[in-house]
mmCIF file of C-alpha atoms in Angstrom:
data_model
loop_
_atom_site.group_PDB
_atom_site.id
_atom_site.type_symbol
_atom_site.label_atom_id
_atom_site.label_comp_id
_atom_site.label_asym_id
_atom_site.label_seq_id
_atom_site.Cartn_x
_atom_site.Cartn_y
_atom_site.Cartn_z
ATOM 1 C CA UNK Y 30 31.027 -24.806 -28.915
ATOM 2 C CA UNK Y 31 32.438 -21.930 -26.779
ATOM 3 C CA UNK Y 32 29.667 -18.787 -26.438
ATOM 4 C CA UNK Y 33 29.849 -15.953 -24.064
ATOM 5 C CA UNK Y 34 26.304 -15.598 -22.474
ATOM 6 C CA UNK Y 35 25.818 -12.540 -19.926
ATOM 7 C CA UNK Y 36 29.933 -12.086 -19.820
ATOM 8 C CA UNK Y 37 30.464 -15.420 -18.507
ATOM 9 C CA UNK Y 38 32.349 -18.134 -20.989
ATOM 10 C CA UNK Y 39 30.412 -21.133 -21.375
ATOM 11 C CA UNK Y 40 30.946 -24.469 -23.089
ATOM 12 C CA UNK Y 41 28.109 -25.845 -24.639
ATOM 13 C CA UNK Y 42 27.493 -29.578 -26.018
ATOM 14 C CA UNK Y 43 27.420 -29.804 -29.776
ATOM 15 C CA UNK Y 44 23.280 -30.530 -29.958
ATOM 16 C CA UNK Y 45 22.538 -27.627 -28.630
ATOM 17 C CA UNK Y 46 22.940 -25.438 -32.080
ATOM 18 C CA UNK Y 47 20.474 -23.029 -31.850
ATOM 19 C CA UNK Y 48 18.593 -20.021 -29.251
ATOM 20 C CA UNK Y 49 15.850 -22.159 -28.923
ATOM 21 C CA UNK Y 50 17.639 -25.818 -27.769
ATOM 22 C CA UNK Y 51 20.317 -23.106 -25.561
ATOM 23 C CA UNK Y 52 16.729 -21.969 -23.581
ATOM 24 C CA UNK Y 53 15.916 -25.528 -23.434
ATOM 25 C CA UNK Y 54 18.896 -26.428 -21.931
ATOM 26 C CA UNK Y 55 19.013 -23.720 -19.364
ATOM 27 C CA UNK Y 56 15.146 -24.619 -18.899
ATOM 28 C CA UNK Y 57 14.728 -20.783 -19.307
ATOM 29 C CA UNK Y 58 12.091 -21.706 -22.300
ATOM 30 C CA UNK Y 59 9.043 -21.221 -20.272
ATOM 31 C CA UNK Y 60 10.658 -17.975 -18.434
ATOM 32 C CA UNK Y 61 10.123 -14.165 -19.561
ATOM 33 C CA UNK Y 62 13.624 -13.473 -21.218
ATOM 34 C CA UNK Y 63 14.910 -11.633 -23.976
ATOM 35 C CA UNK Y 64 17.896 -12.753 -25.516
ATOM 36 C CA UNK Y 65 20.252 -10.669 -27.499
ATOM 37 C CA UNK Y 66 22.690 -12.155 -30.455
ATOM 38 C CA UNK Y 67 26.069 -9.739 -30.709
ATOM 39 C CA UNK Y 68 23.749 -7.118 -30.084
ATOM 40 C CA UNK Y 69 21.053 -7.824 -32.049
ATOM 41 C CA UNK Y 70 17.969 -8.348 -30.507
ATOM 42 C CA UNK Y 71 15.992 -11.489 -31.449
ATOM 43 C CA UNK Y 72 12.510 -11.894 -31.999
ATOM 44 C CA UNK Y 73 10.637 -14.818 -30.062
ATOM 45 C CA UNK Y 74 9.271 -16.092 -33.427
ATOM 46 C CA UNK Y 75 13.132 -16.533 -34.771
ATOM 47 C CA UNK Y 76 14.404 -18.417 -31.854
ATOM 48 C CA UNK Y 77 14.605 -21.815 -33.626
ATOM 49 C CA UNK Y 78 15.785 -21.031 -36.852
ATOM 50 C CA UNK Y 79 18.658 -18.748 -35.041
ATOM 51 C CA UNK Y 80 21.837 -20.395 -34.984
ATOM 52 C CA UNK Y 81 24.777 -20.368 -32.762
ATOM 53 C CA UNK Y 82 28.526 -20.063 -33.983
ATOM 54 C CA UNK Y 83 31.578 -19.975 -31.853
ATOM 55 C CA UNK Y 84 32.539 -16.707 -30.127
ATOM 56 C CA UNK Y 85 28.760 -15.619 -30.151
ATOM 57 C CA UNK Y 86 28.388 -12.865 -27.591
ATOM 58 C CA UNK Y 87 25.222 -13.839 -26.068
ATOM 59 C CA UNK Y 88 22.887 -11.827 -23.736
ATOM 60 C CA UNK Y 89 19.479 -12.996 -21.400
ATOM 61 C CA UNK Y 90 17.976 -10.425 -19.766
ATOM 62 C CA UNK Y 91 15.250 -10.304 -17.950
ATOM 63 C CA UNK Y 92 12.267 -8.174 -15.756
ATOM 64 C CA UNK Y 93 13.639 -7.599 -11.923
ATOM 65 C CA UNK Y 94 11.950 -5.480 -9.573
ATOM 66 C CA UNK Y 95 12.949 -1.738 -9.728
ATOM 67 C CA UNK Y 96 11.259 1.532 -9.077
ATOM 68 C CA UNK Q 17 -8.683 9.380 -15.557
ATOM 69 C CA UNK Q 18 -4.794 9.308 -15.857
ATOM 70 C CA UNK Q 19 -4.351 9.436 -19.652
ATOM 71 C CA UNK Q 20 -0.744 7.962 -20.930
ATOM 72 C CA UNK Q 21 -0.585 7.761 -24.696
ATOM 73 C CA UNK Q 22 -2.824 5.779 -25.989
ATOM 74 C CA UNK Q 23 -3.693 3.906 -21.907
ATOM 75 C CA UNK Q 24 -6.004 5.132 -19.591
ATOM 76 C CA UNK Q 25 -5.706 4.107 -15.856
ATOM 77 C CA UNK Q 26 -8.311 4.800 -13.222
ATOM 78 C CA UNK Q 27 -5.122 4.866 -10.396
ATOM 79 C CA UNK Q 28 -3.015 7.978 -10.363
ATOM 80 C CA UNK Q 29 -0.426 5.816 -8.494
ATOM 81 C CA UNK Q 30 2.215 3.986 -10.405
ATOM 82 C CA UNK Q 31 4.402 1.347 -8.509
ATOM 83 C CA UNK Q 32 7.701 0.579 -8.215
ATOM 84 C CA UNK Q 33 8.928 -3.626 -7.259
ATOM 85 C CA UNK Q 34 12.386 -3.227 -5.594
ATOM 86 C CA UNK Q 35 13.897 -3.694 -2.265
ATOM 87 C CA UNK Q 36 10.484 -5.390 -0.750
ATOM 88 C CA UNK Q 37 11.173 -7.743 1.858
ATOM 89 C CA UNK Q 38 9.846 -10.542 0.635
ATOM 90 C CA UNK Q 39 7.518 -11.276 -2.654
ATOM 91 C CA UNK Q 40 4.212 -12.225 -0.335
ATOM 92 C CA UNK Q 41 4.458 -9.218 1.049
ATOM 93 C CA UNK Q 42 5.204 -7.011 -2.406
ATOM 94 C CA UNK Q 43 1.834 -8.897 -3.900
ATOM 95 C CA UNK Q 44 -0.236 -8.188 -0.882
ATOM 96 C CA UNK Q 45 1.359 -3.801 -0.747
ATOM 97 C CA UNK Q 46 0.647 -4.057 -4.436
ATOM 98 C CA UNK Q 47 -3.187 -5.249 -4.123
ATOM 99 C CA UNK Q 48 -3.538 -2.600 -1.838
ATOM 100 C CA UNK Q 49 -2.007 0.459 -3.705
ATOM 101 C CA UNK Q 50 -4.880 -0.796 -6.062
ATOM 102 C CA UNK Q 51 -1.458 0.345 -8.625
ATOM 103 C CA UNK Q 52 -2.491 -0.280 -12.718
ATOM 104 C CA UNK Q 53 1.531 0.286 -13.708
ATOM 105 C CA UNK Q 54 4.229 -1.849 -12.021
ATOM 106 C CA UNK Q 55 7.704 -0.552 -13.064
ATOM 107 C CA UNK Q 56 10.640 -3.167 -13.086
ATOM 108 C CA UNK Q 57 14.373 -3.098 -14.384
ATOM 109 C CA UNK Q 58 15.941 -4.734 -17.069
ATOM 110 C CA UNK Q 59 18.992 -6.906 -15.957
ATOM 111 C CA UNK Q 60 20.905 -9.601 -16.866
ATOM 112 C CA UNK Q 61 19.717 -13.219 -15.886
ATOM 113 C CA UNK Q 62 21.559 -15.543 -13.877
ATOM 114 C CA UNK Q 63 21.018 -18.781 -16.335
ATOM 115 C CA UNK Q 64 22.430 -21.260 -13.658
ATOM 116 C CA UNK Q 65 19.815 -20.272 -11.625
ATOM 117 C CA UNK Q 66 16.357 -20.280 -13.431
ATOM 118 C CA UNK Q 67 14.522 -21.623 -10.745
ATOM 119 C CA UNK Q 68 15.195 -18.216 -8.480
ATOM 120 C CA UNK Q 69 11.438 -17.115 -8.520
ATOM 121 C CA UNK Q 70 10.715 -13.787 -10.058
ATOM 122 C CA UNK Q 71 7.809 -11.534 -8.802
ATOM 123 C CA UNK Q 72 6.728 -10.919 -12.802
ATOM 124 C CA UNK Q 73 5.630 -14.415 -12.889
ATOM 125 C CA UNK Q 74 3.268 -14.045 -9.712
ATOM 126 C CA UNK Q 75 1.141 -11.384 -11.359
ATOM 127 C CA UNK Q 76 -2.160 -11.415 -13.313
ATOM 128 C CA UNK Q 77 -0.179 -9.423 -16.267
ATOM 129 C CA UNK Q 78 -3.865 -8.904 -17.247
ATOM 130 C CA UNK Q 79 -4.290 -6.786 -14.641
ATOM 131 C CA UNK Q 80 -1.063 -4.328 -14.831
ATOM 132 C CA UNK Q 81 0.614 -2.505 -17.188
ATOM 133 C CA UNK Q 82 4.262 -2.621 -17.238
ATOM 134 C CA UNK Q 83 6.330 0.192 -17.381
ATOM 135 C CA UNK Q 84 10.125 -0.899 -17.447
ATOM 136 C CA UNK Q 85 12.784 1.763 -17.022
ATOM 137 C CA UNK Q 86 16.285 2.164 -18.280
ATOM 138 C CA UNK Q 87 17.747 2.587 -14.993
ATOM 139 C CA UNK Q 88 21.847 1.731 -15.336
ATOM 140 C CA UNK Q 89 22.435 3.429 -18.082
ATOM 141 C CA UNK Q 90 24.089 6.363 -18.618
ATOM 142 C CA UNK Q 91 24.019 7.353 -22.412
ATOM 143 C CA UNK Q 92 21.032 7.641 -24.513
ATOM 144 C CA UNK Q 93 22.751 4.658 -26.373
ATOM 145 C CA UNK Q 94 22.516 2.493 -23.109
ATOM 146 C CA UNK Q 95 18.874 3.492 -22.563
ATOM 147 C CA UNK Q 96 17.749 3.276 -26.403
ATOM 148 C CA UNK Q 97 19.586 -0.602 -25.842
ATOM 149 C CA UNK Q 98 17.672 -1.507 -22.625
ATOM 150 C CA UNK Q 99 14.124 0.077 -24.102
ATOM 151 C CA UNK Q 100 14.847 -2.126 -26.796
ATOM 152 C CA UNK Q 101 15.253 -5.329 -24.915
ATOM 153 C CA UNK Q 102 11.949 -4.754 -22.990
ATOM 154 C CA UNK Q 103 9.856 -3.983 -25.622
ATOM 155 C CA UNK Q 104 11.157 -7.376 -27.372
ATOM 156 C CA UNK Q 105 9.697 -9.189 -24.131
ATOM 157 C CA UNK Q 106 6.334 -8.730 -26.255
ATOM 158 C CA UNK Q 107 4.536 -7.574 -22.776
ATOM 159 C CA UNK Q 108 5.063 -3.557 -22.949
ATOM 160 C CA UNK Q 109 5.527 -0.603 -24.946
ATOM 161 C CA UNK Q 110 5.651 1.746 -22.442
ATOM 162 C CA UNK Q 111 9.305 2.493 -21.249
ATOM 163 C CA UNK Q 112 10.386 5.174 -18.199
ATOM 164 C CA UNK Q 113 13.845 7.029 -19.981
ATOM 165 C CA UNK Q 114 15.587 7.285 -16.864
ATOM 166 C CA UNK Q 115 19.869 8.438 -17.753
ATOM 167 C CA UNK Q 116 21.871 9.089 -14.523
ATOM 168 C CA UNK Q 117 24.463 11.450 -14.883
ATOM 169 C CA UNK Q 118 25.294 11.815 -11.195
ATOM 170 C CA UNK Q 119 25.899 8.357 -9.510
ATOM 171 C CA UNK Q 120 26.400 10.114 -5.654
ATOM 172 C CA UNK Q 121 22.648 11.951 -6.400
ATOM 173 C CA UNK Q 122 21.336 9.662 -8.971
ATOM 174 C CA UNK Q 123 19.499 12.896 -10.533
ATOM 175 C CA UNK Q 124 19.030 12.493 -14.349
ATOM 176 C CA UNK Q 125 21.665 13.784 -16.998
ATOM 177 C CA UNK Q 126 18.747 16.184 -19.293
ATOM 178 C CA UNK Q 127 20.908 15.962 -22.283
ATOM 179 C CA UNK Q 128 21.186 12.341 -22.483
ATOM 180 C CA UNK Q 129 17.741 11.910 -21.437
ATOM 181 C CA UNK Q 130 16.211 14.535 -24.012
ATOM 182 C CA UNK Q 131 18.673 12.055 -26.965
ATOM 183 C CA UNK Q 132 16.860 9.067 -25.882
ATOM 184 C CA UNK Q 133 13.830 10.322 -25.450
ATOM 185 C CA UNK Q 134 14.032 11.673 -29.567
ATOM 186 C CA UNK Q 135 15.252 8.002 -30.500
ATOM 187 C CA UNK Q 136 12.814 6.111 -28.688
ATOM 188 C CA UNK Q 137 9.776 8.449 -29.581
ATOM 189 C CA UNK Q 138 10.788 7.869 -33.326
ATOM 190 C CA UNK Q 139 10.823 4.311 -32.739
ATOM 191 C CA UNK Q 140 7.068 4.455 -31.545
ATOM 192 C CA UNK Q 141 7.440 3.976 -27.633
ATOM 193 C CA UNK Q 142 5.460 5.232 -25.261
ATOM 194 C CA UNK Q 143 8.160 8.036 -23.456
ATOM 195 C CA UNK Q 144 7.879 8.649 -19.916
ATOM 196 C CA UNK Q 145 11.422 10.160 -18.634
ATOM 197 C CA UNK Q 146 12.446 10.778 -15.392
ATOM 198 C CA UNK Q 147 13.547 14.465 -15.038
ATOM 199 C CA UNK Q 148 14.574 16.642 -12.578
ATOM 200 C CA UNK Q 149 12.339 19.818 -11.506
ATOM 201 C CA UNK Q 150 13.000 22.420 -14.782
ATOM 202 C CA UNK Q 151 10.041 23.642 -16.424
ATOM 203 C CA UNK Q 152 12.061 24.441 -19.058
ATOM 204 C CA UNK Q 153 13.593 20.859 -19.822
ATOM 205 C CA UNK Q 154 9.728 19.627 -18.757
ATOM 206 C CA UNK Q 155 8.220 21.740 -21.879
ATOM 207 C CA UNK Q 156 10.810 20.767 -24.066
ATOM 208 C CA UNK Q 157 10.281 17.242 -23.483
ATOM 209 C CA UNK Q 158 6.815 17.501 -24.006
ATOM 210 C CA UNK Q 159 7.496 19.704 -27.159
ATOM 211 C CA UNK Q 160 9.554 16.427 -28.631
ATOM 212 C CA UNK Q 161 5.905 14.070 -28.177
ATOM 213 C CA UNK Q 162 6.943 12.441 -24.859
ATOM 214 C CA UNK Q 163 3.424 11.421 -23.504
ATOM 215 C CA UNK Q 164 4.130 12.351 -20.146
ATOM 216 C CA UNK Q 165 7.314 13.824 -17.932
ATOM 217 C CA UNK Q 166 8.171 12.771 -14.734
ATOM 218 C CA UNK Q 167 10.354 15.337 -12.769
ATOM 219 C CA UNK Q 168 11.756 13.954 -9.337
ATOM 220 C CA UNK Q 169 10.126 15.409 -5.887
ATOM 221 C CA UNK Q 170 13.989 14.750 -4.324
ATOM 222 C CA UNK Q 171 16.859 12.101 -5.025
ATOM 223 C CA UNK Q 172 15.423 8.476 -5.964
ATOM 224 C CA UNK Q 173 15.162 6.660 -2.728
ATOM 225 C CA UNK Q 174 16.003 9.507 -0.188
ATOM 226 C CA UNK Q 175 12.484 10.027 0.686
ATOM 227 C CA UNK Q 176 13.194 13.782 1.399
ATOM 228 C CA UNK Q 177 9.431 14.686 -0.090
ATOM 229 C CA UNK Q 178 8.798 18.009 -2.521
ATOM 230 C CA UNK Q 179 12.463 19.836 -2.105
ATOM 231 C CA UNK Q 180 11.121 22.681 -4.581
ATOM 232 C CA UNK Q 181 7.332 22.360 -4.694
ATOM 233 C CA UNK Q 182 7.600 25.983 -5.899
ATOM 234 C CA UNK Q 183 9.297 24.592 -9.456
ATOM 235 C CA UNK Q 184 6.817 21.164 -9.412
ATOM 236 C CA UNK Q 185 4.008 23.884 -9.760
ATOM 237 C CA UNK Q 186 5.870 25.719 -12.663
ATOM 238 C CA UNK Q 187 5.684 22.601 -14.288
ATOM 239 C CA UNK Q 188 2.411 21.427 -13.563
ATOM 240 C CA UNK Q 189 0.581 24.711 -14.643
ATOM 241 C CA UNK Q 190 2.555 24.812 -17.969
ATOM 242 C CA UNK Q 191 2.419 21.035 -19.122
ATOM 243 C CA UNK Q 192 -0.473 19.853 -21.486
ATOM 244 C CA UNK Q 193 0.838 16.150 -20.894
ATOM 245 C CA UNK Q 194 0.343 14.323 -17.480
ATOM 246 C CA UNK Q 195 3.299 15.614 -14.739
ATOM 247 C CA UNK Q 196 4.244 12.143 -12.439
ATOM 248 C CA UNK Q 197 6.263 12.766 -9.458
ATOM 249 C CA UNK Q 198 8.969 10.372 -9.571
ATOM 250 C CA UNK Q 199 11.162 9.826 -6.991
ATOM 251 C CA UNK Q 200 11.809 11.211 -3.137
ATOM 252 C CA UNK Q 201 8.105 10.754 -1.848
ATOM 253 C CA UNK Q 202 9.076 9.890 1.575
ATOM 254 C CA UNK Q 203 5.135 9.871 3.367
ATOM 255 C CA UNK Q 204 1.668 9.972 2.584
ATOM 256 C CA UNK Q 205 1.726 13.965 3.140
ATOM 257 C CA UNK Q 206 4.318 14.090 0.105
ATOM 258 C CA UNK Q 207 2.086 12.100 -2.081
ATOM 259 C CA UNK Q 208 -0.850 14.156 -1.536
ATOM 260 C CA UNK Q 209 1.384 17.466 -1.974
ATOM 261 C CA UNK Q 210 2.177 16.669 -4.961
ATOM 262 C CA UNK Q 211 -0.886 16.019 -6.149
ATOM 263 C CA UNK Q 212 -2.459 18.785 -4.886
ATOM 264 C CA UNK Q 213 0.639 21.083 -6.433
ATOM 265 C CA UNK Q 214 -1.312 19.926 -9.852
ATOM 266 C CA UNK Q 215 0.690 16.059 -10.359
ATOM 267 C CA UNK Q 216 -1.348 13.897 -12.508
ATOM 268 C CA UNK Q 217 0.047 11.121 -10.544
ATOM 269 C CA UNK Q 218 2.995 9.799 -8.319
ATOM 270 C CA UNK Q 219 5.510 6.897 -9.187
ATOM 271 C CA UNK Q 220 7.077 5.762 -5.977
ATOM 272 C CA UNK Q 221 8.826 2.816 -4.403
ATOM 273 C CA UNK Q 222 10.901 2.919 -1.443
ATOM 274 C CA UNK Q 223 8.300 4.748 0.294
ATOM 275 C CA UNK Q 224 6.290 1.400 0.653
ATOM 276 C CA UNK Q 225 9.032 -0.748 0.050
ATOM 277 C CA UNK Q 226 10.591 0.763 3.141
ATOM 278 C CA UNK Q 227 8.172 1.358 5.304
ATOM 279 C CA UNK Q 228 7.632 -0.611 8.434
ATOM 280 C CA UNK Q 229 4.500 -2.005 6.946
ATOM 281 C CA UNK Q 230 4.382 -1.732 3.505
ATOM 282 C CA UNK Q 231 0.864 -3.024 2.879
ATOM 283 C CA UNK Q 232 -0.570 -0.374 5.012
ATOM 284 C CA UNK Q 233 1.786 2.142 3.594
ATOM 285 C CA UNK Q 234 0.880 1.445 0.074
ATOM 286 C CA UNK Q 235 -3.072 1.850 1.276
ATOM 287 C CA UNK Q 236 -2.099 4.828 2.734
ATOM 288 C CA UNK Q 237 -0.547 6.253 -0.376
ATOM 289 C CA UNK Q 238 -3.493 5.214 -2.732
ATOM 290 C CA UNK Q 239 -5.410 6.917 0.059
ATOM 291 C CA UNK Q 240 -3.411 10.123 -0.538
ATOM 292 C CA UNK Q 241 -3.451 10.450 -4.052
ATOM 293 C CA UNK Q 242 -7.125 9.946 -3.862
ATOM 294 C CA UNK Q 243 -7.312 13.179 -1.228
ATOM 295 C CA UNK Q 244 -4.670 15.035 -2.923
ATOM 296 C CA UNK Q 245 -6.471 15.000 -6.144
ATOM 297 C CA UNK Q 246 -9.533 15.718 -5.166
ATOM 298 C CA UNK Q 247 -8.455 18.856 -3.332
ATOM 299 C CA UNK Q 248 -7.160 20.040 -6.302
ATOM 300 C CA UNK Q 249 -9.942 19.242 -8.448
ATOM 301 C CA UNK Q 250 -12.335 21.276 -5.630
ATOM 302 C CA UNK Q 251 -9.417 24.014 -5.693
ATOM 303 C CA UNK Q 252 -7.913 25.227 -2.216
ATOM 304 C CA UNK Q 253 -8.990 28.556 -0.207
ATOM 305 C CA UNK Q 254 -7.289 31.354 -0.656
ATOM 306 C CA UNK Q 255 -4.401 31.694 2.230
ATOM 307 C CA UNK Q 256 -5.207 34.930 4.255
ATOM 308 C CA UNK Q 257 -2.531 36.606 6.480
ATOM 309 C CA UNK Q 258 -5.069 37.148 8.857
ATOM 310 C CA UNK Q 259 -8.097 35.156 10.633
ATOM 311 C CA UNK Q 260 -11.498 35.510 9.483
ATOM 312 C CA UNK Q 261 -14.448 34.215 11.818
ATOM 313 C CA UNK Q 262 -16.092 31.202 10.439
ATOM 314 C CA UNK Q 263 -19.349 32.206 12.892
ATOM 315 C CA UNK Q 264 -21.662 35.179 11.418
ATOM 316 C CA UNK Q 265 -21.191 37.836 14.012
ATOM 317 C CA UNK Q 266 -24.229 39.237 14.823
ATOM 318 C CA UNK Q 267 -26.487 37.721 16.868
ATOM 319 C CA UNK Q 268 -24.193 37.053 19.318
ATOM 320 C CA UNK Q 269 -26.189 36.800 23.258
ATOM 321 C CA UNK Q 270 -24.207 39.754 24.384
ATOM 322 C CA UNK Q 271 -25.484 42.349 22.104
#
C-alpha cells in the first residue's frame, strides 16, 4: 500500500493495515505522537480499529523543544 | 500564586525547551528555574528515526505542566490545527496562541491571533496568546475569556529586554487576568522589571538557553522573579527629583 506520512511517500507491506500495526512498525508505539488521518485527528483509543487505504495522507507529530 | 484557568503554580516563571546545548544540561537549567510550565512546539516527526531521544520523555510529566504553542503558523486555521494536535497527545489542555504575521520580527499578527483565540476558547482550551504590547488588543483578549495574555517585552529571541515598559504597565494596571511577559527578556534585570512593572509572570527561553551557563542563568532568573515580585507586592518609593537625607538632622555634633 502506498501512504503519504509527514509529506514523504512511503510503501508499506500489506500486514500492516491499520494506525496501530503502522506505529508498530515504525516502533513509534511507545513514543508521545499524535497522528493525523487526511486531517482528521485520531484518538489514541481508535488507533486499532483505524484503517489504512491507499493515498492516505498521513501525519505524526510530535512535542520538540520550543519557547 | 500564579492563577491560569483552572491551574495554580507556585513559580511565576514559565520555561521555554529550545536551542539548549545539550538535554543534560536543559534538565539540570530546568531543575533550577524550579519552572511548573515547560512550553514545547508541535512538529512533524522524523519516523525513520524514532530512536532520536526527545527531552519530553526525560521529564517527571508529574511534575510540569505543559504548555505547547502554535508557533509556525500563520492563520488562525494553522494554529486552531496545531492546538488541536497537542491537546490529542492526552497530556495538556493548555495551549500558547502564538500567529506570526511578520517573519523578519516574528511579532504576532492580532487579528489572526484574536480568530484563534475565539475558536479555541469555544473549544474549551485553556488560551494563553502571545501578543504584542497594546492594551487595547490585551483587554480585548481578555474580554473574549482568554485566561491570561502574554504581550512580548521585545522580538522573540532578541533579548533586547522591556522596549516600552511604559505600555507593559498600561496593560498590567488594566488586566483582571494574569499579564506574562513573553519574549525579549535578555537578563535577570529584565525579568525582574517586568515583574515589578505589575507581570504576573515571565515566559522566557533564549535567555537561559543562551546564556554562557544556563543552569546558573535559569537560577538567576527564578531569583529575579522572586525579587521582582516582591518589590511590587511591598510597592516602590516614590521617585523624588531631589535628595532627601536618610539621617534625622538634628543632633548633629556641630550644633
Amino acid at each position: 500500500m502506498n501512504i503519504v506520512i509527514n509529506g514523504n511517500a512511503v510503501e508499506l507491506p500489506k500486514l500492516v493495515h491499520s494506525v496501530s500495526l503502522l506505529l508498530q512498525h515504525f516502533q513509534l508505539e511507545k513514543k508521545v505522537v499524535i497522528v493525523e488521518i487526511n486531517q482528521h485527528i485520531l484518538d489514541k483509543s481508535v488507533y486499532a480499529e483505524t484503517i489504512l487505504s491507499d493515498g492516505d495522507r498521513i501525519e505524526i507529530v510530535h512535542f520538540v523543544g520550543g519557547g | 500564586m500564579l492563577k491560569i484557568g483552572p491551574y495554580e503554580f507556585s513559580s511565576r516563571l514559565l520555561l521555554g525547551t529550545g536551542k539548549y546545548p545539550n538535554f543534560d544540561v536543559q534538565k539540570e537549567a530546568v531543575e533550577a528555574s524550579e519552572t511548573e510550565v515547560l512550553t514545547f512546539a508541535v512538529r512533524r516527526m522524523n519516523i525513520f528515526e524514532a530512536n532520536q531521544p526527545n527531552f519530553l520523555e526525560k521529564l517527571d510529566l508529574k511534575k510540569y505542566k505543559l504548555l505547547p504553542n502554535t508557533a509556525g503558523a500563520s492563520t488562525a486555521e494553522e494554529a486552531v490545527r496545531i492546538a488541536r494536535l497537542s491537546r490529542a497527545s492526552g497530556l495538556c489542555d493548555m495551549i500558547k496562541v502564538e500567529v506570526i504575521g511578520c517573519s523578519k520580527t516574528l511579532l504576532p499578527d492580532p487579528i489572526e491571533t484574536i480568530r484563534a483565540a475565539e475558536i479555541l476558547l469555544d473549544e474549551g482550551f485553556i488560551v494563553l496568546p502571545y501578543t504584542s504590547d497594546d492594551v487595547v488588543l490585551a483587554r480585548k483578549l481578555e474580554e473574549l475569556g482568554c485566561h491570561a495574555v502574554m504581550p512580548c517585552a521585545s522580538p522573540i529571541g532578541s533579548g533586547q529586554g522591556i522596549i516600552n515598559p511604559n505600555n507593559l504597565q498600561f496593560i498590567t494596571e488594566q488586566a483582571a487576568v494574569p499579564i506574562i511577559v513573553d519574549a525579549g527578556i535578555g537578563s535577570p534585570a529584565d525579568a525582574a522589571l517586568a515583574m515589578e512593572l505589575g507581570a504576573d509572570g515571565v515566559l522566557l527561553n533564549t535567555a537561559v538557553s543562551s546564556a554562557d551557563d544556563p543552569v546558573k542563568m535559569a537560577k538567576a532568573m527564578k531569583l529575579a522573579i522572586e525579587a521582582g515580585r516582591l518589590g511590587y507586592e511591598a510597592g516602590r518609593m516614590p521617585k523624588k527629583r531631589y535628595a532627601t537625607a536618610s539621617s534625622p538632622e538634628e543632633g548633629t555634633v556641630f550644633s
